[in-house]
Coordinates of C-alpha atoms in Angstrom, one line a residue:
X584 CA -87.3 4.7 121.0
X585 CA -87.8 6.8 124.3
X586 CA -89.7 5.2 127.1
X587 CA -91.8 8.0 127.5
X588 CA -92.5 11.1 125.7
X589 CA -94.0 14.5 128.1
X590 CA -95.8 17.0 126.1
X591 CA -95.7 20.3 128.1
X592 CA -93.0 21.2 130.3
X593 CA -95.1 23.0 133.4
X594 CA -95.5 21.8 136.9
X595 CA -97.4 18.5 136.0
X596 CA -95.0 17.3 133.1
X597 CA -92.1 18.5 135.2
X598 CA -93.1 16.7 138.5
X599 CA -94.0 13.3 136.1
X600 CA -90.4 13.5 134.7
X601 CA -88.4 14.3 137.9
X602 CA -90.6 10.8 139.0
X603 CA -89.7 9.0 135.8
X604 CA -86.0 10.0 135.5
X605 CA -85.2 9.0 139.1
X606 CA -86.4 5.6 138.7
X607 CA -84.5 5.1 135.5
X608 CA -86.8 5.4 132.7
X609 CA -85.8 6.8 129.6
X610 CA -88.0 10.2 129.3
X611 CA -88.1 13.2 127.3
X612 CA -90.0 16.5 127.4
X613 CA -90.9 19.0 125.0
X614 CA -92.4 22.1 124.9
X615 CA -93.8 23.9 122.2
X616 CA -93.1 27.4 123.6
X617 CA -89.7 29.0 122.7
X618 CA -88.3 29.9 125.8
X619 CA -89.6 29.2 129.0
X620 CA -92.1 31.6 130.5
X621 CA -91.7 33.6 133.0
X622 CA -95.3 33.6 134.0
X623 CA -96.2 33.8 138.2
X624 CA -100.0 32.3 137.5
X625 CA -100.3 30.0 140.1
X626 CA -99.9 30.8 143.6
X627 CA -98.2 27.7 145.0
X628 CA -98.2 24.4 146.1
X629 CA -100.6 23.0 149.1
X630 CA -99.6 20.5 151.3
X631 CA -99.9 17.7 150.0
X632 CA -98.2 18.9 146.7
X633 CA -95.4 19.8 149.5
X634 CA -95.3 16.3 150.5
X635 CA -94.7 15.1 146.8
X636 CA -92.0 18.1 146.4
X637 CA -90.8 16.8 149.2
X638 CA -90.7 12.8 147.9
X639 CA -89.0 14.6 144.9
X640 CA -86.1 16.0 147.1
X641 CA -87.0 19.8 146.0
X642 CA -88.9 21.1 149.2
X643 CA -86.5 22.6 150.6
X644 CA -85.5 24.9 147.5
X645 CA -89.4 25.2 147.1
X646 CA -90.0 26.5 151.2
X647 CA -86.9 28.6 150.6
X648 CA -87.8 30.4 147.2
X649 CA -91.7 30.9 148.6
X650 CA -93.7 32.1 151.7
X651 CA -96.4 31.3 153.9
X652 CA -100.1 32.3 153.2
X653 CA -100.3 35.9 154.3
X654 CA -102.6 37.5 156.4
X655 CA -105.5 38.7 153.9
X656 CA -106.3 42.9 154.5
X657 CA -109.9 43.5 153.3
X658 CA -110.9 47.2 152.5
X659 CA -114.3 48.7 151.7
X660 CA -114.7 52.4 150.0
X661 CA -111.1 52.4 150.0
X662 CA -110.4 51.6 153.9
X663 CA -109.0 48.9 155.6
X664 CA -111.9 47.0 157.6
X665 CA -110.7 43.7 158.5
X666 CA -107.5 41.6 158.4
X667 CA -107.9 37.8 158.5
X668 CA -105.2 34.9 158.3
X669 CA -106.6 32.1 156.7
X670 CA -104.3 29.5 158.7
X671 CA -104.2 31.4 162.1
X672 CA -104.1 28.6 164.7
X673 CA -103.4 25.6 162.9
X674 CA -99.7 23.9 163.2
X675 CA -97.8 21.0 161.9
X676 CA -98.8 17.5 163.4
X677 CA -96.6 14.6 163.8
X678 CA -98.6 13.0 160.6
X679 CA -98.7 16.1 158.5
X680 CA -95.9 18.4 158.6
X681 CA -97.0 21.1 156.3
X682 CA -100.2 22.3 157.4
X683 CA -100.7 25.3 154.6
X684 CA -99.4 25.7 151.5
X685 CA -96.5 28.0 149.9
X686 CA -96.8 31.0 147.8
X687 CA -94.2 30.7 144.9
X688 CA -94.2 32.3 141.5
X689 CA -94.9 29.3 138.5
X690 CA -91.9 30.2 137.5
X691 CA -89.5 29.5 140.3
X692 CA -91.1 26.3 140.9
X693 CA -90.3 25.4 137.3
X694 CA -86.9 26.4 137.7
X695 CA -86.4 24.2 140.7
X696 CA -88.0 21.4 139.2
X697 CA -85.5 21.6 136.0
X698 CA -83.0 22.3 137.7
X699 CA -83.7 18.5 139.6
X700 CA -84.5 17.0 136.0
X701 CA -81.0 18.4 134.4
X702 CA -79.5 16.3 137.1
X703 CA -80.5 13.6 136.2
X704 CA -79.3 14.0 132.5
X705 CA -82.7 15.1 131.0
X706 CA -83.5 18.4 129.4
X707 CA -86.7 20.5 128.7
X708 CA -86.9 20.6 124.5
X709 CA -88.0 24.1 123.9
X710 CA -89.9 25.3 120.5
X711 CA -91.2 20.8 119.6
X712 CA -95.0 21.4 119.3
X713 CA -96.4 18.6 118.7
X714 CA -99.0 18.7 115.6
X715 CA -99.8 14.7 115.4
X716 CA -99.7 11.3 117.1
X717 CA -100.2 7.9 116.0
X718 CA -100.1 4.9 117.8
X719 CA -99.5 1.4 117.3
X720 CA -99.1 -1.7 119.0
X721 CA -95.5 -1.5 120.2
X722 CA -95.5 2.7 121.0
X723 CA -96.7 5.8 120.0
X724 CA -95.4 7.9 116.9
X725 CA -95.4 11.9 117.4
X726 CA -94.6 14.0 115.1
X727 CA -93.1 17.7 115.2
X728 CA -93.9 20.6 113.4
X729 CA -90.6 20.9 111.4
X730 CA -91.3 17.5 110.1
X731 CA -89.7 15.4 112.7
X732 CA -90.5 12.0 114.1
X733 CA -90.4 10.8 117.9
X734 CA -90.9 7.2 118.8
X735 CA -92.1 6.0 122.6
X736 CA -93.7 3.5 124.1
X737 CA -96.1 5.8 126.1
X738 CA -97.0 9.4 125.5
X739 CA -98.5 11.7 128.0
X740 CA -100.1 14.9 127.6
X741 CA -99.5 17.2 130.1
X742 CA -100.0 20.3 127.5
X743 CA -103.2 22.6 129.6
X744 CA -106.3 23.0 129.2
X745 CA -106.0 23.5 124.9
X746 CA -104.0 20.6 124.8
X747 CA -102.5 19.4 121.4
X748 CA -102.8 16.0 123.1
X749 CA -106.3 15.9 123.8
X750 CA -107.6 17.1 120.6
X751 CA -105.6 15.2 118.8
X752 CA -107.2 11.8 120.2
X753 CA -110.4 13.1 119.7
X754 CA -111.4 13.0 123.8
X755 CA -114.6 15.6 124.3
X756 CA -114.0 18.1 126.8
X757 CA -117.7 18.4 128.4
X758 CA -118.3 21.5 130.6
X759 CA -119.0 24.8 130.6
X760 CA -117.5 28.6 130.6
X761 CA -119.5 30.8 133.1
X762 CA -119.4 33.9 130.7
X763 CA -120.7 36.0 133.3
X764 CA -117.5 34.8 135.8
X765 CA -114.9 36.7 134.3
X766 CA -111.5 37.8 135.8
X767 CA -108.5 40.2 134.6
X768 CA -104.9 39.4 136.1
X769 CA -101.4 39.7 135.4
X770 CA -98.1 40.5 136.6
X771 CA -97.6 44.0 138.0
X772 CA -94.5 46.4 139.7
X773 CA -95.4 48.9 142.1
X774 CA -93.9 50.1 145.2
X775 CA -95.4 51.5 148.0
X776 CA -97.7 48.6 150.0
X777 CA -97.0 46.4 152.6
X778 CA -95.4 43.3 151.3
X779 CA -96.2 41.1 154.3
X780 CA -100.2 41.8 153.4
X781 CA -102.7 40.6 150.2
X782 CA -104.8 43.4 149.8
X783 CA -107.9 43.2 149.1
X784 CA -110.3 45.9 148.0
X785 CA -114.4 44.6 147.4
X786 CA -116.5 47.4 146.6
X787 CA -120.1 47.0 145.2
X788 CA -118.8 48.1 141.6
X789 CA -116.0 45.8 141.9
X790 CA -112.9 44.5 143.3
X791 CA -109.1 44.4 142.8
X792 CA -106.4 42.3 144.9
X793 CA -102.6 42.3 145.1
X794 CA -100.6 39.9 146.2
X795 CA -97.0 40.3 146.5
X796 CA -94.8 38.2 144.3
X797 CA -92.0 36.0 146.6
X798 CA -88.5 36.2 145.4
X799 CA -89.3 39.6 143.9
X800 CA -88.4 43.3 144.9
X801 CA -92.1 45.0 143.9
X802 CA -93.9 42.3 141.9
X803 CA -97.5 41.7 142.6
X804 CA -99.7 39.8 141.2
X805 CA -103.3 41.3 140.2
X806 CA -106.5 40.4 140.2
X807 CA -109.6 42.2 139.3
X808 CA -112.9 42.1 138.4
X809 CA -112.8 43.6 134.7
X810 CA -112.9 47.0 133.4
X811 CA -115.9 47.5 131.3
X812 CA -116.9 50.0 127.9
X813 CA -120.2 51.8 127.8
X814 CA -121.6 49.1 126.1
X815 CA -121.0 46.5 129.0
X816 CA -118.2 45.0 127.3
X817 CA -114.9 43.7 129.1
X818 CA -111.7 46.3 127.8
X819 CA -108.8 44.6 126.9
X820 CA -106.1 44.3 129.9
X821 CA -103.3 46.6 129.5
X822 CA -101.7 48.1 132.1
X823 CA -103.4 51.4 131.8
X824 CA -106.3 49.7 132.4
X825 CA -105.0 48.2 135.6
X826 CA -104.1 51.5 137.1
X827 CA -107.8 52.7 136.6
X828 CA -109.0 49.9 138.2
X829 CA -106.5 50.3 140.9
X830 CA -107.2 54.1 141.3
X831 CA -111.1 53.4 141.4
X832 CA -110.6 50.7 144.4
X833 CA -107.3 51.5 146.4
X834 CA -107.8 55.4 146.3
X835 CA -104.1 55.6 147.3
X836 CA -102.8 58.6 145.5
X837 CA -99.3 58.3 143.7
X838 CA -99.6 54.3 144.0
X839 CA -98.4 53.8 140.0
X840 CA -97.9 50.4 138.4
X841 CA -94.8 50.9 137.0
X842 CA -95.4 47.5 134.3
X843 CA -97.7 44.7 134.0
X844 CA -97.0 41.8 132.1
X845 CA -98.5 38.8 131.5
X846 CA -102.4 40.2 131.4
X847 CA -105.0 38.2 130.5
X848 CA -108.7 37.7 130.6
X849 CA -109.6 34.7 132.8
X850 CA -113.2 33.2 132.5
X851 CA -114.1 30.3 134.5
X852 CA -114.3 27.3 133.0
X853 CA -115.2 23.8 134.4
X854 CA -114.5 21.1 132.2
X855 CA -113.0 17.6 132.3
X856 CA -112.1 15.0 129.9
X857 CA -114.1 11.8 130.1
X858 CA -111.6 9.4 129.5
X859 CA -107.5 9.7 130.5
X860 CA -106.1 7.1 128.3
X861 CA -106.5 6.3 124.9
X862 CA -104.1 3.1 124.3
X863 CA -100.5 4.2 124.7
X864 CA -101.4 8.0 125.5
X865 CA -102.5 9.6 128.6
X866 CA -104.0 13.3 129.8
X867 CA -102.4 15.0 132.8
X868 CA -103.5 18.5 134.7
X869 CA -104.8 21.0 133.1
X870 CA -105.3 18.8 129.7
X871 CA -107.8 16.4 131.5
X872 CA -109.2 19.0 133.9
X873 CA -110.2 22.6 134.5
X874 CA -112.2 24.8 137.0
X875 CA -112.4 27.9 139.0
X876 CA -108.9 29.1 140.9
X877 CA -111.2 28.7 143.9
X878 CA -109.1 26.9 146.3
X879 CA -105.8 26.9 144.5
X880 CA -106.2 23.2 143.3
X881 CA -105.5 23.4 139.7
X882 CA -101.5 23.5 139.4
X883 CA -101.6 21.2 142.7
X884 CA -104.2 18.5 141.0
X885 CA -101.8 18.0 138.1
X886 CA -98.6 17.5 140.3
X887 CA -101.2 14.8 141.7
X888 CA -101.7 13.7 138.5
X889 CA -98.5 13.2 137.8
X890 CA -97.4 11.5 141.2
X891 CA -99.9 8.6 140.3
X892 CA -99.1 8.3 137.0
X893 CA -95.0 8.5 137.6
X894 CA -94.8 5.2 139.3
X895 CA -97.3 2.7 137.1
X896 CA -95.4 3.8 134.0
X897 CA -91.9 2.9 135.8
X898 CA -93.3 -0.1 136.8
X899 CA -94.9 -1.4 133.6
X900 CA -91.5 -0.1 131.1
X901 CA -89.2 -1.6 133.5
X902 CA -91.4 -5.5 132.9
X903 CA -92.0 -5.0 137.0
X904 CA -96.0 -4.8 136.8
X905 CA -97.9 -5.9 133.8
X906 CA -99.3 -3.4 131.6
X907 CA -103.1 -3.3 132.7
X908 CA -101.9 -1.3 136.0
X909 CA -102.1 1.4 134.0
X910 CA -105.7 1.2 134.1
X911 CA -105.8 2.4 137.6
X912 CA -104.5 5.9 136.7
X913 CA -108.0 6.8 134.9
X914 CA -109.5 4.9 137.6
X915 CA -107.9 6.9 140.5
X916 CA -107.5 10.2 139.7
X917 CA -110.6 10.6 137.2
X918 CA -113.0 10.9 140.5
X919 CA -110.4 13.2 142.0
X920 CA -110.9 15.8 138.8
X921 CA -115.0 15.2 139.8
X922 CA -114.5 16.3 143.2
X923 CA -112.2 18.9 142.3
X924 CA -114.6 20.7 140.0
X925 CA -117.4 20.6 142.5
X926 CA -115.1 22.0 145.4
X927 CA -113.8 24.6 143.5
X928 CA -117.3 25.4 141.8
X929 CA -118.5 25.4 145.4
X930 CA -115.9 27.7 146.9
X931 CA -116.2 30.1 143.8
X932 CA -119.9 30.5 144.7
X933 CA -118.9 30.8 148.9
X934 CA -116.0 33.9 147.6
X935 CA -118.7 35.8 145.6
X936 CA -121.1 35.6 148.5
X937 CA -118.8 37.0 150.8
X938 CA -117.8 39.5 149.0
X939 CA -120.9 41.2 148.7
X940 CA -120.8 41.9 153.2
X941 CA -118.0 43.9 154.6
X942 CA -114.5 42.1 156.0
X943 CA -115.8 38.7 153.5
X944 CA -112.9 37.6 151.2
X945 CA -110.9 35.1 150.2
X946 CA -110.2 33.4 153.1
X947 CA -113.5 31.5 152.4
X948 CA -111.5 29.2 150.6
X949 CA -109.6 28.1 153.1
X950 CA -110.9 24.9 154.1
X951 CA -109.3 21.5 155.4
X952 CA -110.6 19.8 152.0
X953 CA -108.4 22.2 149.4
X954 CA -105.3 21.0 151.5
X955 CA -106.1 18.0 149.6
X956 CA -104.2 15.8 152.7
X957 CA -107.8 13.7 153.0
X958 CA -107.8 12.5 149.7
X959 CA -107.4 8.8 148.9
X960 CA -108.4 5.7 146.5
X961 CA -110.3 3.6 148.9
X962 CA -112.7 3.0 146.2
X963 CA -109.2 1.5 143.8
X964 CA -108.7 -1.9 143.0
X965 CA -104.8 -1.2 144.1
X966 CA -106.6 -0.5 147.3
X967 CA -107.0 -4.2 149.5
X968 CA -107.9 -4.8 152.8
X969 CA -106.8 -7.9 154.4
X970 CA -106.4 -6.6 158.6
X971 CA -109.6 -4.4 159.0
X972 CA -110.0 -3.2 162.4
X973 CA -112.2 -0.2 163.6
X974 CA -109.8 3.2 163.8
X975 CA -107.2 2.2 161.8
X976 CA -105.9 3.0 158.3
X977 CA -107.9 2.3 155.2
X978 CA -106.5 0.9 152.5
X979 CA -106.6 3.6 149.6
X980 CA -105.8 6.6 152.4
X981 CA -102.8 8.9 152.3
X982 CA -99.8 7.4 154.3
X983 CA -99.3 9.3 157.4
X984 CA -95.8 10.7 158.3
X985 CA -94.4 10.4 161.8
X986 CA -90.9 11.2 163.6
X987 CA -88.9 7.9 164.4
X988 CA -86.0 6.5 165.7
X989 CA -83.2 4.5 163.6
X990 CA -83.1 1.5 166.1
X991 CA -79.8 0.4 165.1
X992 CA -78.0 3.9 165.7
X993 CA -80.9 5.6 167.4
X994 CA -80.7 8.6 164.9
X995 CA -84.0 10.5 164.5
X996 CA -86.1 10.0 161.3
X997 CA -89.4 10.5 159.4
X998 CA -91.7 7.6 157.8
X999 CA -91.4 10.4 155.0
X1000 CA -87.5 10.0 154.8
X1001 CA -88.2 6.2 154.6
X1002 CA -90.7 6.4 152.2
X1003 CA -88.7 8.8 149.8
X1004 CA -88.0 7.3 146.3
X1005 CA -89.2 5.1 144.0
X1006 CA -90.2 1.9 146.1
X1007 CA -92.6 0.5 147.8
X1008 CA -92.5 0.2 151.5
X1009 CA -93.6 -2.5 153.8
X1010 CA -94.1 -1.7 157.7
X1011 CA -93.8 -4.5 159.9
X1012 CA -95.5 -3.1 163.5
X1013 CA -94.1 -5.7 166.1
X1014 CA -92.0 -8.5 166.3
X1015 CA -95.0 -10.8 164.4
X1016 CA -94.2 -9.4 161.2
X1017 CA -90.3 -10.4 161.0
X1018 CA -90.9 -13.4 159.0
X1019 CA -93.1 -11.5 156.5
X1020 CA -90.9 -8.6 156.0
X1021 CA -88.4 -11.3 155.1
X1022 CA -90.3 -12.9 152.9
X1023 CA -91.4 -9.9 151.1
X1024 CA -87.5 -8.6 150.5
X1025 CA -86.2 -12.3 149.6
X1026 CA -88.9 -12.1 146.7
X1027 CA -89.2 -8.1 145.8
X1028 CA -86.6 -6.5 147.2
X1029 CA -85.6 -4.6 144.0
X1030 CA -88.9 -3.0 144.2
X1031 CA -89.8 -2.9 148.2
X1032 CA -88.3 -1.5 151.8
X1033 CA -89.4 -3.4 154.2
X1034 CA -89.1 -1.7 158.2
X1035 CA -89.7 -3.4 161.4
X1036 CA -91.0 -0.8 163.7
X1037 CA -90.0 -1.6 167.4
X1038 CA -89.7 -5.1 166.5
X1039 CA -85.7 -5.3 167.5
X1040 CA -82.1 -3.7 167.0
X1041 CA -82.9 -3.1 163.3
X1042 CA -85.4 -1.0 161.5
X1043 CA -87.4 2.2 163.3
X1044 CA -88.4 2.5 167.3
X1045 CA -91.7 4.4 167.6
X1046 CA -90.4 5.8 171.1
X1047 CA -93.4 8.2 171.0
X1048 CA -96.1 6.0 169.7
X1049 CA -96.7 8.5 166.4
X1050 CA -96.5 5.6 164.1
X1051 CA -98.9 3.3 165.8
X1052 CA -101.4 6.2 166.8
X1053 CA -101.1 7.7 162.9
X1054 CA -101.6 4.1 161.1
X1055 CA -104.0 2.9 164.1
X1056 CA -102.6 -0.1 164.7
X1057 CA -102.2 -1.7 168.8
X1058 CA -101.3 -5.0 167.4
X1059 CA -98.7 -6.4 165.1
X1060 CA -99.3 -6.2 161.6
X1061 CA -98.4 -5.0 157.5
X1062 CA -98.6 -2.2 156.2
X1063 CA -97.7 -1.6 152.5
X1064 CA -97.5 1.8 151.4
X1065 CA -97.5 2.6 147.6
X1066 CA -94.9 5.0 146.2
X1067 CA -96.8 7.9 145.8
X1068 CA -97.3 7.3 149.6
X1069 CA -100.9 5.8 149.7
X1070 CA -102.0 2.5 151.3
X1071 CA -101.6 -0.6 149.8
X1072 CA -102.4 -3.1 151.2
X1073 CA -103.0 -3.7 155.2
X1074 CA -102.3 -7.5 156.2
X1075 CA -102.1 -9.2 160.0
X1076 CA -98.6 -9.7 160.8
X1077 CA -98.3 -13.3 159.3
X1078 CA -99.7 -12.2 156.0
X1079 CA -96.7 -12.5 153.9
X1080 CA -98.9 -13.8 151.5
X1081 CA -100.7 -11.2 151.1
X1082 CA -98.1 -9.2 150.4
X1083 CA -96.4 -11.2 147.8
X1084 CA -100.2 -11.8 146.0
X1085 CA -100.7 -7.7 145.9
X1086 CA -97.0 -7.2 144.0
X1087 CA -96.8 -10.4 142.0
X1088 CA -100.1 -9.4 140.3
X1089 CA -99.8 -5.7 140.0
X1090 CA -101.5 -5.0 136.3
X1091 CA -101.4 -9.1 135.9

């Protein structure tokens, strides 16, 4: 019997086995599809999906296979009329070191994150489709379409939005489709546009934007309202069908598509399961949620998804937590999939507003909330406060990164670095919290870090003051952080009781 079984091998049951597989737990990952697709769809991660890629130990494959947003050229009547960088101005910051996201193709971000999974001895299981599940006290029983049987003690759907999975427990999938919100796109090669630019053509019959494809020589990808028959209906996408559109909006003559591949018909729809567990099974992504590309957050919610999930499941196979923290998945990231819908909903409605005035576009959607950096489980029962002080770090909020100093060999380092892997990690601000962070690794230290930070000749010198100014603390005092890099738990500097109360009763 497996540990855990993944159904659906794209970015969210890929980033929940990479999680899994490093902290030892025996995983495997099918995939119902024969060979693995070579589909672009979407865009790339945001930053805080960076800073999981990053936790992961992939980033740097991910910053080098991708780009940064590009600056978005608007045209109207087939002429160029305004160019706009969504991100123009902004920076890293000591406590967030990617500031925008990175376009990659799907694709190569599946690639890299096999690629991490095959190290560590675990392997994608092309052409399993999974036609039923049963469950029972010990583990779940799922059975293949050739007949075969696969035991684990948790399953995990992670299959999109018509997932197997989902169906098969019988979990509704309330929403709607907005009929009249409808999209062609696909995978396109053409040569002769600027690569550094997304074009964008809006006209009052239309629109059509291309968006060139990193790691490629001429692919784009394409976007466009549809082509329609003379009785109002959509026409199938083909790729002569992309070159009228093309023709009608660019007005570039010789500009030829030379392929498309990968076309589809995109409706929005905004939907959400109501429940994320059934017993021994859980939904992930696109499974338990979908809504409007608007913002970019559905690939980057499910690599969320799978960040919170990763650790509890470790925690509970491995006898480390008891088996009701599990409950806090649904209870987490269920409200995340609520706010995602309405942001998305909202910034669909704010794009086809601005559209309809010359130089609007896309870059509508740009906003501080789709970095997702901002959001947090203040509201979780994993989430305690026992050091509350005006200014400083909530329990529940995203852990802030800032540069260091190794105080032993004064080396330069990252909270990030230290937080990296599957631990938790307990920050001891001042010499007041020695006897707590010793405490806390005498007790848990299979399962805990624990840093003094400018507390003596061992653990990390804030030389600058980022750590205290990011975390808000003047004063000595514990700071647990999670590892999917939330807060825990904040404690004064003798609260090693604290401490030991939040880890001894995790799911207890």
């Amino acid at each position: 019997m497996t540990s855990v079984l993944i159904v659906g091998a794209g970015p969210t049951g890929l980033t929940l086995a990479c999680d899994l597989a490093r902290r030892g737990v025996a995983v495997r990952i099918i995939e119902k599809t024969p060979e693995f697709p070579r589909s672009s769809r979407a865009k790339g991660p945001n930053p805080r999906s960076l800073e999981v890629l990053e936790d992961l130990g992939v980033v740097d494959e991910v910053m080098a296979s991708g780009s940064g947003p590009l600056v978005m050229r608007k045209y109207r009547g087939g002429q160029p009329i305004a160019d706009t960088h969504p991100h123009q101005g902004s920076g890293p910051t000591p406590d967030a070191p990617y500031d925008q996201g990175r376009l990659i193709p799907q694709w190569r971000l599946e690639e890299i994150l096999r690629d991490r999974l095959t190290g560590y001895g675990v392997s994608v299981e092309l052409g399993t489709e999974l036609t039923r599940l049963t469950q029972e006290d010990t583990g779940v029983v799922a059975t293949i379409a050739d007949g075969r049987r696969i035991e684990a003690r948790y399953l995990v759907g992670c299959d999109g939005g018509h997932s197997a999975v989902r169906k098969l427990l019988g979990v509704p999938f309330a929403g709607r489709t907005a009929e009249e919100q409808v999209m062609v796109c696909g995978d396109v090669e053409l040569d002769g546009l600027d690569r550094g630019i997304w074009h964008q053509w809006f006209d009052e019959d239309g629109a059509v934007m291309l968006c060139p494809i990193p790691g490629t020589r001429s692919g784009w990808w394409f976007q466009a309202g549809p082509e329609r028959d003379d009785e109002g209906r959509v026409v199938e996408p083909s790729r002569e069908s992309f070159q009228r559109l093309l023709d009608r909006h660019a007005r570039i003559p010789g500009l030829r598509l030379t392929d498309a591949t990968l076309m589809s018909t995109y409706r929005v729809n905004e939907r959400m399961a109501d429940r994320y567990r059934v017993g021994r099974v859980f939904l992930a992504g696109d499974a338990a949620h979908v809504h409007s590309v608007a913002g970019g957050l559905g690939m980057n919610t499910g690599i969320q998804d799978a960040f919170n999930l990763g650790w509890k499941l470790a925690l509970v196979v491995t006898g480390r937590a008891g088996p009701g923290l599990l409950d806090s998945y649904e209870e987490e990231r269920l409200p995340v999939a609520a706010w995602t819908l309405d942001i998305t909903s909202d910034r669909q409605r704010a794009v086809l507003e601005a559209i309809k005035e010359p130089g609007g576009g896309l870059d509508v959607v740009a906003t501080p909330e789709t970095t997702t950096l901002g959001l947090g489980y203040r509201w979780s029962s994993l989430s305690r406060e026992r050091d509350a002080r005006d200014g400083r770090l909530r329990a529940g909020d995203r852990a802030p990164d800032a540069p260091c100093r190794d105080a032993a060999t004064g080396a330069p380092t990252r909270l990030f670095e230290v937080f990296a892997g599957p631990h938790f990690t307990l920050l001891g601000f001042g010499p007041g919290t020695a006897a707590a962070l010793r405490e806390t690794v005498e007790k848990h230290g299979d399962v805990v870090r624990a840093y003094s930070v400018d507390a003596g000749p061992e653990g990390l010198l804030d030389d600058r003051g980022h750590a205290r100014s990011a975390y808000g603390t003047t004063e000595d005092s514990l700071v647990l952080i999670r590892p999917d890099d939330y807060v825990g738990l904040t404690a004064p500097a003798d609260g090693a009781r604290a401490v030991l109360d939040y880890l001894d009763g995790l799911g207890r």
